[in-house]
């Protein structure tokens, strides 16, 4: 019994010594594990903060690049000064950031580098994390756009010389967007509309059962509300006139569609010659406006919808209600059908990422105002303009929005 107790005591003593002897090893292992755990946890904290810094840095660089690109006729030092001012206002820690601006291929290239000092990651030897930001924005004079102005030239535009005010505002918009003609990457088209539209159309877009005299009213439904044209079916083509109004009178007043062109002087000259005639077919004007911008439409010059570098812009102005009937389902022909067609046309254009602006000029009819609001893109795309200075302000606002969109970031 005594011998058994001694053996048990020796075993316990031996195990005890073993336990005491391995404590140092366990401590070492625990220390390494703790370092790794701190590194992992620290990585999450440090990289999370670094990501936040990177996001703020990129936003500040984006704003700075846009501000520098927006300057017209500016030197590179002027652009650098503007970029730095905007960057510093958006990134208070600017002193620790290296910023570089260059002009390459008519675009502002702005880069930023900030070294983020870590805290917990230092325990595993990572003392800093580099943060990079890059922005590239076309110069204001080099952005690409295709703009169609769909302008109401019905008789009511004679009142108080409204068409002259419209002309002045449209010419100002053209000068602003093209930087007074310096930006040759912008094309303009004009669709003057009244009860009819006067346009040069090739045979494939003219009904086979008419002798085309240059003027047309809307197509038969459903093509009166669609982009597709010239499919072979006469219903998809133009040339039908259901009234006795004179096409030569449209021509003598300069009311003829101008397809997209970069010849800005020619566009301005043609707008200057246009004078009002007849009543109002807003949906017909919108239909031809879409055709001018459509790459598969009745007129040449439009780029593909897949060309992400070219902005497509549709601007519609009217001072009155839809007074001309339009073709609807079942050979119906009413003003209500025309209004429904207008909404379908606007929806179709917006689905193609066309910027759709509308202007209600000296307009008080709430129904027509609602039609124009629904036609335009959501946001600040519908403009109400009074008869005095409101039109200049409306066109100026549109020009500013188009310019800003043309300078969208490319990187």
Short mmCIF file of C-alpha atoms in Angstrom, two decimals:
data_model
loop_
_atom_site.label_atom_id
_atom_site.label_comp_id
_atom_site.label_asym_id
_atom_site.label_seq_id
_atom_site.Cartn_x
_atom_site.Cartn_y
_atom_site.Cartn_z
CA UNK A 1 0.00 0.00 0.00
CA UNK A 2 2.86 2.34 0.89
CA UNK A 3 4.70 1.46 -2.33
CA UNK A 4 1.59 2.22 -4.39
CA UNK A 5 1.24 5.63 -2.78
CA UNK A 6 4.88 6.47 -3.51
CA UNK A 7 4.51 5.50 -7.17
CA UNK A 8 1.42 7.73 -7.52
CA UNK A 9 3.25 10.60 -5.84
CA UNK A 10 6.24 10.24 -8.19
CA UNK A 11 3.95 10.31 -11.24
CA UNK A 12 2.17 13.43 -10.00
CA UNK A 13 5.49 15.14 -9.31
CA UNK A 14 6.74 14.25 -12.77
CA UNK A 15 3.57 15.56 -14.44
CA UNK A 16 3.77 18.69 -12.33
CA UNK A 17 7.32 19.36 -13.44
CA UNK A 18 6.27 18.80 -17.06
CA UNK A 19 3.47 21.29 -16.68
CA UNK A 20 5.82 23.83 -15.15
CA UNK A 21 8.41 23.21 -17.84
CA UNK A 22 5.89 23.87 -20.72
CA UNK A 23 4.49 27.11 -19.42
CA UNK A 24 7.10 29.14 -21.27
CA UNK A 25 6.27 27.42 -24.56
CA UNK A 26 2.58 28.06 -24.09
CA UNK A 27 3.29 31.69 -23.33
CA UNK A 28 5.34 32.02 -26.51
CA UNK A 29 2.61 30.39 -28.59
CA UNK A 30 0.00 32.61 -26.98
CA UNK A 31 2.10 35.69 -27.68
CA UNK A 32 2.41 34.80 -31.37
CA UNK A 33 -1.31 34.08 -31.57
CA UNK A 34 -2.08 37.39 -29.89
CA UNK A 35 0.09 39.26 -32.40
CA UNK A 36 -1.73 37.56 -35.27
CA UNK A 37 -5.12 38.32 -33.74
CA UNK A 38 -4.16 41.95 -33.23
CA UNK A 39 -2.92 42.09 -36.82
CA UNK A 40 -6.16 40.66 -38.18
CA UNK A 41 -8.31 42.90 -36.02
CA UNK A 42 -6.06 45.85 -36.70
CA UNK A 43 -6.22 45.15 -40.41
CA UNK A 44 -9.99 45.36 -40.32
CA UNK A 45 -9.85 48.65 -38.42
CA UNK A 46 -7.00 50.22 -40.40
CA UNK A 47 -8.20 49.11 -43.82
CA UNK A 48 -11.74 50.19 -42.98
CA UNK A 49 -10.50 53.64 -42.11
CA UNK A 50 -8.25 53.67 -45.17
CA UNK A 51 -11.23 52.80 -47.39
CA UNK A 52 -13.18 55.70 -45.90
CA UNK A 53 -10.24 58.00 -46.59
CA UNK A 54 -9.95 56.66 -50.14
CA UNK A 55 -13.64 57.35 -50.82
CA UNK A 56 -13.33 60.92 -49.56
CA UNK A 57 -10.12 61.40 -51.53
CA UNK A 58 -11.75 60.20 -54.75
CA UNK A 59 -14.79 62.45 -54.28
CA UNK A 60 -12.55 65.46 -53.70
CA UNK A 61 -10.45 64.68 -56.78
CA UNK A 62 -13.59 64.20 -58.90
CA UNK A 63 -14.93 67.60 -57.86
CA UNK A 64 -11.56 69.25 -58.50
CA UNK A 65 -11.21 67.72 -61.97
CA UNK A 66 -14.71 68.82 -63.00
CA UNK A 67 -14.05 72.35 -61.76
CA UNK A 68 -10.78 72.55 -63.70
CA UNK A 69 -12.33 71.13 -66.88
CA UNK A 70 -15.28 73.52 -66.71
CA UNK A 71 -13.03 76.59 -67.07
CA UNK A 72 -13.14 77.97 -70.60
CA UNK A 73 -10.10 79.43 -72.36
CA UNK A 74 -7.99 78.86 -69.24
CA UNK A 75 -4.26 78.19 -68.99
CA UNK A 76 -2.95 75.07 -67.29
CA UNK A 77 -1.70 77.04 -64.24
CA UNK A 78 -5.18 78.55 -63.88
CA UNK A 79 -6.74 75.08 -64.02
CA UNK A 80 -4.22 73.79 -61.46
CA UNK A 81 -5.04 76.66 -59.13
CA UNK A 82 -8.77 76.04 -59.45
CA UNK A 83 -8.36 72.29 -58.98
CA UNK A 84 -6.28 72.74 -55.83
CA UNK A 85 -8.74 75.25 -54.39
CA UNK A 86 -11.68 72.90 -54.88
CA UNK A 87 -9.71 69.88 -53.67
CA UNK A 88 -8.61 71.64 -50.48
CA UNK A 89 -12.15 72.78 -49.72
CA UNK A 90 -13.34 69.18 -49.91
CA UNK A 91 -10.36 67.44 -48.26
CA UNK A 92 -9.14 69.23 -45.11
CA UNK A 93 -6.09 66.95 -44.80
CA UNK A 94 -4.84 68.22 -48.18
CA UNK A 95 -1.35 69.00 -46.81
CA UNK A 96 -0.55 65.28 -46.71
CA UNK A 97 -1.66 64.67 -50.31
CA UNK A 98 0.41 64.91 -53.49
CA UNK A 99 -1.79 66.21 -56.34
CA UNK A 100 -0.80 66.32 -60.01
CA UNK A 101 -2.75 67.82 -62.94
CA UNK A 102 -2.06 67.34 -66.63
CA UNK A 103 -3.93 68.08 -69.87
CA UNK A 104 -3.88 65.15 -72.29
CA UNK A 105 -6.04 64.80 -75.43
CA UNK A 106 -8.31 67.70 -74.43
CA UNK A 107 -9.03 66.22 -71.01
CA UNK A 108 -8.03 67.07 -67.45
CA UNK A 109 -6.14 64.22 -65.77
CA UNK A 110 -5.92 64.64 -62.02
CA UNK A 111 -4.13 62.22 -59.69
CA UNK A 112 -3.72 62.18 -55.92
CA UNK A 113 -1.55 60.13 -53.57
CA UNK A 114 -1.94 60.04 -49.81
CA UNK A 115 0.02 57.81 -47.43
CA UNK A 116 -2.27 56.55 -44.68
CA UNK A 117 -0.37 55.85 -41.44
CA UNK A 118 -1.62 52.69 -39.76
CA UNK A 119 -2.05 52.08 -36.05
CA UNK A 120 -2.72 48.44 -35.13
CA UNK A 121 -1.21 47.06 -38.33
CA UNK A 122 2.19 48.26 -37.14
CA UNK A 123 2.43 45.22 -34.86
CA UNK A 124 2.84 43.04 -37.96
CA UNK A 125 5.17 45.44 -39.74
CA UNK A 126 2.71 47.39 -41.93
CA UNK A 127 3.34 51.03 -41.10
CA UNK A 128 1.44 52.70 -43.93
CA UNK A 129 -1.03 52.12 -46.78
CA UNK A 130 -0.85 54.15 -50.04
CA UNK A 131 -4.16 55.66 -51.23
CA UNK A 132 -4.49 56.57 -54.92
CA UNK A 133 -7.23 58.55 -56.71
CA UNK A 134 -7.61 59.35 -60.41
CA UNK A 135 -10.10 61.50 -62.33
CA UNK A 136 -10.32 62.28 -66.03
CA UNK A 137 -12.77 64.86 -67.41
CA UNK A 138 -13.04 66.23 -70.97
CA UNK A 139 -12.42 69.95 -71.26
CA UNK A 140 -15.54 72.07 -71.60
CA UNK A 141 -14.72 72.71 -75.24
CA UNK A 142 -14.23 69.05 -76.15
CA UNK A 143 -17.29 67.20 -74.80
CA UNK A 144 -19.44 65.45 -77.41
CA UNK A 145 -23.17 65.99 -77.77
CA UNK A 146 -26.05 65.79 -80.23
CA UNK A 147 -28.77 68.33 -79.44
CA UNK A 148 -32.12 68.76 -81.16
CA UNK A 149 -34.29 71.82 -80.52
CA UNK A 150 -37.97 71.10 -81.17
CA UNK A 151 -39.54 74.55 -81.35
CA UNK A 152 -43.16 75.65 -81.56
CA UNK A 153 -43.75 77.97 -84.53
CA UNK A 154 -47.54 78.04 -84.38
CA UNK A 155 -49.35 81.35 -84.93
CA UNK A 156 -49.61 82.09 -81.21
CA UNK A 157 -45.84 82.58 -81.11
CA UNK A 158 -46.39 85.85 -82.99
CA UNK A 159 -48.01 87.35 -79.89
CA UNK A 160 -45.66 89.78 -78.13
CA UNK A 161 -42.89 88.62 -80.47
CA UNK A 162 -42.56 85.39 -78.52
CA UNK A 163 -40.86 83.62 -81.42
CA UNK A 164 -38.19 86.35 -81.50
CA UNK A 165 -37.51 85.87 -77.80
CA UNK A 166 -37.37 82.12 -78.39
CA UNK A 167 -34.89 82.67 -81.21
CA UNK A 168 -32.61 84.80 -79.03
CA UNK A 169 -32.69 82.27 -76.20
CA UNK A 170 -32.01 79.35 -78.56
CA UNK A 171 -29.06 81.13 -80.15
CA UNK A 172 -27.65 81.86 -76.70
CA UNK A 173 -28.00 78.20 -75.73
CA UNK A 174 -26.13 77.14 -78.87
CA UNK A 175 -23.30 79.58 -78.16
CA UNK A 176 -23.03 78.42 -74.55
CA UNK A 177 -22.95 74.70 -75.27
CA UNK A 178 -20.48 75.06 -78.16
CA UNK A 179 -18.29 77.63 -76.35
CA UNK A 180 -19.13 80.15 -79.10
CA UNK A 181 -18.44 77.61 -81.82
CA UNK A 182 -15.08 76.41 -80.50
CA UNK A 183 -16.33 72.96 -79.60
CA UNK A 184 -16.84 71.26 -82.94
CA UNK A 185 -17.76 68.00 -81.20
CA UNK A 186 -21.31 69.29 -80.66
CA UNK A 187 -23.96 68.83 -83.33
CA UNK A 188 -27.29 70.64 -83.42
CA UNK A 189 -30.53 69.82 -85.19
CA UNK A 190 -33.70 71.91 -85.40
CA UNK A 191 -37.31 70.76 -85.73
CA UNK A 192 -39.68 73.72 -86.22
CA UNK A 193 -43.23 72.45 -85.92
CA UNK A 194 -46.72 73.81 -86.35
CA UNK A 195 -49.67 71.78 -87.69
CA UNK A 196 -47.22 70.14 -90.09
CA UNK A 197 -43.51 69.51 -90.34
CA UNK A 198 -41.49 70.39 -93.43
CA UNK A 199 -38.58 67.99 -94.03
CA UNK A 200 -36.46 66.49 -96.77
CA UNK A 201 -37.20 62.75 -96.68
CA UNK A 202 -35.74 60.05 -98.89
CA UNK A 203 -38.09 57.69 -100.73
CA UNK A 204 -37.74 54.96 -98.11
CA UNK A 205 -39.42 57.18 -95.53
CA UNK A 206 -42.28 58.46 -97.73
CA UNK A 207 -45.59 56.67 -98.25
CA UNK A 208 -45.90 54.98 -101.63
CA UNK A 209 -49.44 56.29 -102.12
CA UNK A 210 -48.62 60.02 -101.94
CA UNK A 211 -46.78 62.58 -104.00
CA UNK A 212 -44.58 64.10 -101.36
CA UNK A 213 -44.44 67.90 -101.44
CA UNK A 214 -42.06 68.27 -98.51
CA UNK A 215 -44.63 68.55 -95.70
CA UNK A 216 -46.28 65.92 -93.57
CA UNK A 217 -48.51 65.31 -90.62
CA UNK A 218 -48.11 62.33 -88.32
CA UNK A 219 -47.88 58.68 -89.32
CA UNK A 220 -50.59 56.11 -88.73
CA UNK A 221 -50.79 54.40 -85.35
CA UNK A 222 -48.79 52.72 -83.81
CA UNK A 223 -45.91 54.29 -85.73
CA UNK A 224 -47.14 57.74 -84.70
CA UNK A 225 -45.74 56.93 -81.25
CA UNK A 226 -42.65 54.86 -82.13
CA UNK A 227 -39.04 55.34 -83.21
CA UNK A 228 -39.08 52.71 -85.94
CA UNK A 229 -39.53 54.18 -89.42
CA UNK A 230 -39.41 53.14 -93.06
CA UNK A 231 -40.03 49.45 -92.42
CA UNK A 232 -41.79 48.90 -95.75
CA UNK A 233 -45.28 49.42 -94.43
CA UNK A 234 -46.79 52.74 -95.52
CA UNK A 235 -48.07 53.25 -91.98
CA UNK A 236 -44.44 53.62 -90.83
CA UNK A 237 -43.77 56.39 -93.33
CA UNK A 238 -44.63 60.06 -93.64
CA UNK A 239 -46.16 62.24 -96.35
CA UNK A 240 -49.84 62.11 -95.50
CA UNK A 241 -51.59 65.47 -95.18
CA UNK A 242 -55.23 65.60 -94.14
CA UNK A 243 -55.61 69.36 -94.33
CA UNK A 244 -55.45 71.96 -97.05
CA UNK A 245 -52.63 73.95 -95.46
CA UNK A 246 -49.89 75.09 -97.81
CA UNK A 247 -46.45 73.50 -97.69
CA UNK A 248 -44.95 76.37 -99.73
CA UNK A 249 -46.03 78.69 -96.91
CA UNK A 250 -44.05 76.53 -94.47
CA UNK A 251 -41.03 76.73 -96.76
CA UNK A 252 -41.28 80.49 -97.26
CA UNK A 253 -41.17 80.95 -93.49
CA UNK A 254 -38.00 78.89 -93.19
CA UNK A 255 -39.80 76.16 -91.23
CA UNK A 256 -37.76 73.17 -92.36
CA UNK A 257 -36.11 70.41 -90.32
CA UNK A 258 -32.36 70.84 -89.93
CA UNK A 259 -30.66 67.44 -89.40
CA UNK A 260 -27.72 67.17 -87.01
CA UNK A 261 -24.73 69.21 -88.10
CA UNK A 262 -21.60 70.71 -86.58
CA UNK A 263 -21.97 73.72 -88.92
CA UNK A 264 -23.16 75.96 -86.11
CA UNK A 265 -23.17 79.12 -88.24
CA UNK A 266 -25.61 77.46 -90.65
CA UNK A 267 -27.87 76.30 -87.81
CA UNK A 268 -28.00 79.80 -86.32
CA UNK A 269 -28.72 81.34 -89.71
CA UNK A 270 -31.66 79.00 -90.30
CA UNK A 271 -33.14 79.64 -86.85
CA UNK A 272 -32.92 83.37 -87.47
CA UNK A 273 -35.00 83.01 -90.66
CA UNK A 274 -37.85 80.99 -89.09
CA UNK A 275 -41.30 82.58 -88.66
CA UNK A 276 -44.60 81.21 -87.26
CA UNK A 277 -47.41 79.58 -89.25
CA UNK A 278 -50.55 77.51 -88.43
CA UNK A 279 -51.59 75.73 -85.26
CA UNK A 280 -49.90 73.26 -82.91
CA UNK A 281 -48.97 69.59 -83.32
CA UNK A 282 -46.60 68.98 -80.39
CA UNK A 283 -46.53 65.19 -80.83
CA UNK A 284 -45.50 65.52 -84.48
CA UNK A 285 -42.63 67.81 -83.52
CA UNK A 286 -41.51 65.35 -80.85
CA UNK A 287 -41.67 62.48 -83.34
CA UNK A 288 -39.33 64.28 -85.74
CA UNK A 289 -37.07 65.37 -82.89
CA UNK A 290 -36.56 61.71 -81.99
CA UNK A 291 -35.92 60.87 -85.63
CA UNK A 292 -33.14 63.48 -85.74
CA UNK A 293 -31.41 61.87 -82.74
CA UNK A 294 -32.09 58.26 -83.74
CA UNK A 295 -29.20 56.31 -85.31
CA UNK A 296 -31.79 54.41 -87.38
CA UNK A 297 -34.06 57.38 -88.05
CA UNK A 298 -35.06 59.30 -91.13
CA UNK A 299 -32.08 61.67 -91.02
CA UNK A 300 -28.30 61.13 -91.19
CA UNK A 301 -25.66 62.07 -88.67
CA UNK A 302 -26.76 60.54 -85.35
CA UNK A 303 -24.36 58.28 -83.44
CA UNK A 304 -25.29 54.90 -82.03
CA UNK A 305 -27.00 54.73 -78.66
CA UNK A 306 -24.06 52.57 -77.56
CA UNK A 307 -21.65 55.50 -77.99
CA UNK A 308 -21.22 56.43 -74.33
CA UNK A 309 -19.02 59.43 -75.15
CA UNK A 310 -21.78 61.31 -76.99
CA UNK A 311 -24.61 62.90 -75.05
CA UNK A 312 -28.02 63.02 -76.75
CA UNK A 313 -30.26 65.94 -75.80
CA UNK A 314 -33.88 66.70 -76.74
CA UNK A 315 -35.35 70.14 -75.97
CA UNK A 316 -39.05 70.76 -76.64
CA UNK A 317 -40.69 74.19 -76.35
CA UNK A 318 -44.37 75.05 -76.78
CA UNK A 319 -46.57 77.93 -75.77
CA UNK A 320 -49.92 76.19 -76.16
CA UNK A 321 -52.06 73.11 -76.16
CA UNK A 322 -52.06 70.25 -78.66
CA UNK A 323 -54.61 71.60 -81.16
CA UNK A 324 -53.92 69.28 -84.11
CA UNK A 325 -55.37 65.74 -84.02
CA UNK A 326 -53.10 62.71 -84.15
CA UNK A 327 -53.57 59.12 -85.26
CA UNK A 328 -54.50 56.61 -82.59
CA UNK A 329 -55.76 53.02 -82.35
CA UNK A 330 -58.51 51.90 -84.72
CA UNK A 331 -57.93 54.82 -87.11
CA UNK A 332 -59.04 57.22 -84.41
CA UNK A 333 -57.73 60.74 -84.94
CA UNK A 334 -58.10 63.13 -82.01
CA UNK A 335 -56.04 65.56 -79.97
CA UNK A 336 -56.22 63.03 -77.13
CA UNK A 337 -54.57 60.45 -79.40
CA UNK A 338 -51.83 62.97 -80.20
CA UNK A 339 -51.24 63.62 -76.49
CA UNK A 340 -50.98 59.88 -75.81
CA UNK A 341 -48.50 59.59 -78.68
CA UNK A 342 -46.42 62.40 -77.18
CA UNK A 343 -46.13 60.54 -73.89
CA UNK A 344 -45.10 57.32 -75.67
CA UNK A 345 -42.46 59.17 -77.68
CA UNK A 346 -41.03 60.81 -74.56
CA UNK A 347 -40.97 57.50 -72.68
CA UNK A 348 -39.19 55.87 -75.62
CA UNK A 349 -36.52 58.56 -75.77
CA UNK A 350 -35.86 58.39 -72.05
CA UNK A 351 -35.47 54.61 -72.31
CA UNK A 352 -32.60 55.31 -74.75
CA UNK A 353 -30.89 57.59 -72.18
CA UNK A 354 -31.73 60.74 -74.12
CA UNK A 355 -31.86 63.82 -71.89
CA UNK A 356 -35.40 65.15 -72.40
CA UNK A 357 -36.06 68.79 -71.49
CA UNK A 358 -39.38 70.57 -71.95
CA UNK A 359 -40.31 74.24 -71.71
CA UNK A 360 -43.78 75.62 -71.15
CA UNK A 361 -43.50 79.14 -72.56
CA UNK A 362 -46.13 81.60 -71.31
CA UNK A 363 -48.23 78.49 -70.70
CA UNK A 364 -51.19 78.47 -68.31
CA UNK A 365 -53.10 75.34 -69.33
CA UNK A 366 -52.50 72.90 -66.45
CA UNK A 367 -53.23 69.83 -68.59
CA UNK A 368 -50.52 70.73 -71.11
CA UNK A 369 -48.14 71.63 -68.29
CA UNK A 370 -48.66 68.15 -66.84
CA UNK A 371 -48.01 66.61 -70.27
CA UNK A 372 -44.72 68.48 -70.53
CA UNK A 373 -43.70 67.56 -67.00
CA UNK A 374 -44.42 63.88 -67.67
CA UNK A 375 -42.52 64.08 -70.95
CA UNK A 376 -39.34 65.45 -69.37
CA UNK A 377 -36.84 63.50 -67.32
CA UNK A 378 -37.48 63.40 -63.59
CA UNK A 379 -35.85 66.29 -61.76
CA UNK A 380 -35.04 69.76 -63.03
CA UNK A 381 -35.90 69.01 -66.66
CA UNK A 382 -39.24 70.80 -67.04
CA UNK A 383 -39.00 74.59 -67.23
CA UNK A 384 -41.81 77.12 -66.89
CA UNK A 385 -40.88 80.36 -68.65
CA UNK A 386 -42.75 83.65 -68.49
CA UNK A 387 -43.09 85.94 -71.46
CA UNK A 388 -40.35 88.34 -70.42
CA UNK A 389 -36.97 87.13 -69.11
CA UNK A 390 -38.04 83.61 -68.12
CA UNK A 391 -37.12 82.05 -71.44
CA UNK A 392 -33.50 83.16 -71.32
CA UNK A 393 -33.24 81.74 -67.80
CA UNK A 394 -34.80 78.43 -68.90
CA UNK A 395 -32.45 77.97 -71.85
CA UNK A 396 -29.47 79.08 -69.75
CA UNK A 397 -30.30 76.46 -67.13
CA UNK A 398 -30.60 73.77 -69.77
CA UNK A 399 -27.27 74.77 -71.31
CA UNK A 400 -25.60 74.54 -67.91
CA UNK A 401 -27.03 71.06 -67.27
CA UNK A 402 -25.90 69.87 -70.69
CA UNK A 403 -22.40 71.27 -70.19
CA UNK A 404 -22.06 69.57 -66.83
CA UNK A 405 -23.25 66.27 -68.28
CA UNK A 406 -20.85 66.60 -71.21
CA UNK A 407 -18.00 66.89 -68.70
CA UNK A 408 -18.92 63.68 -66.93
CA UNK A 409 -16.01 61.70 -65.49
CA UNK A 410 -14.43 59.22 -67.88
CA UNK A 411 -12.26 57.54 -65.21
#
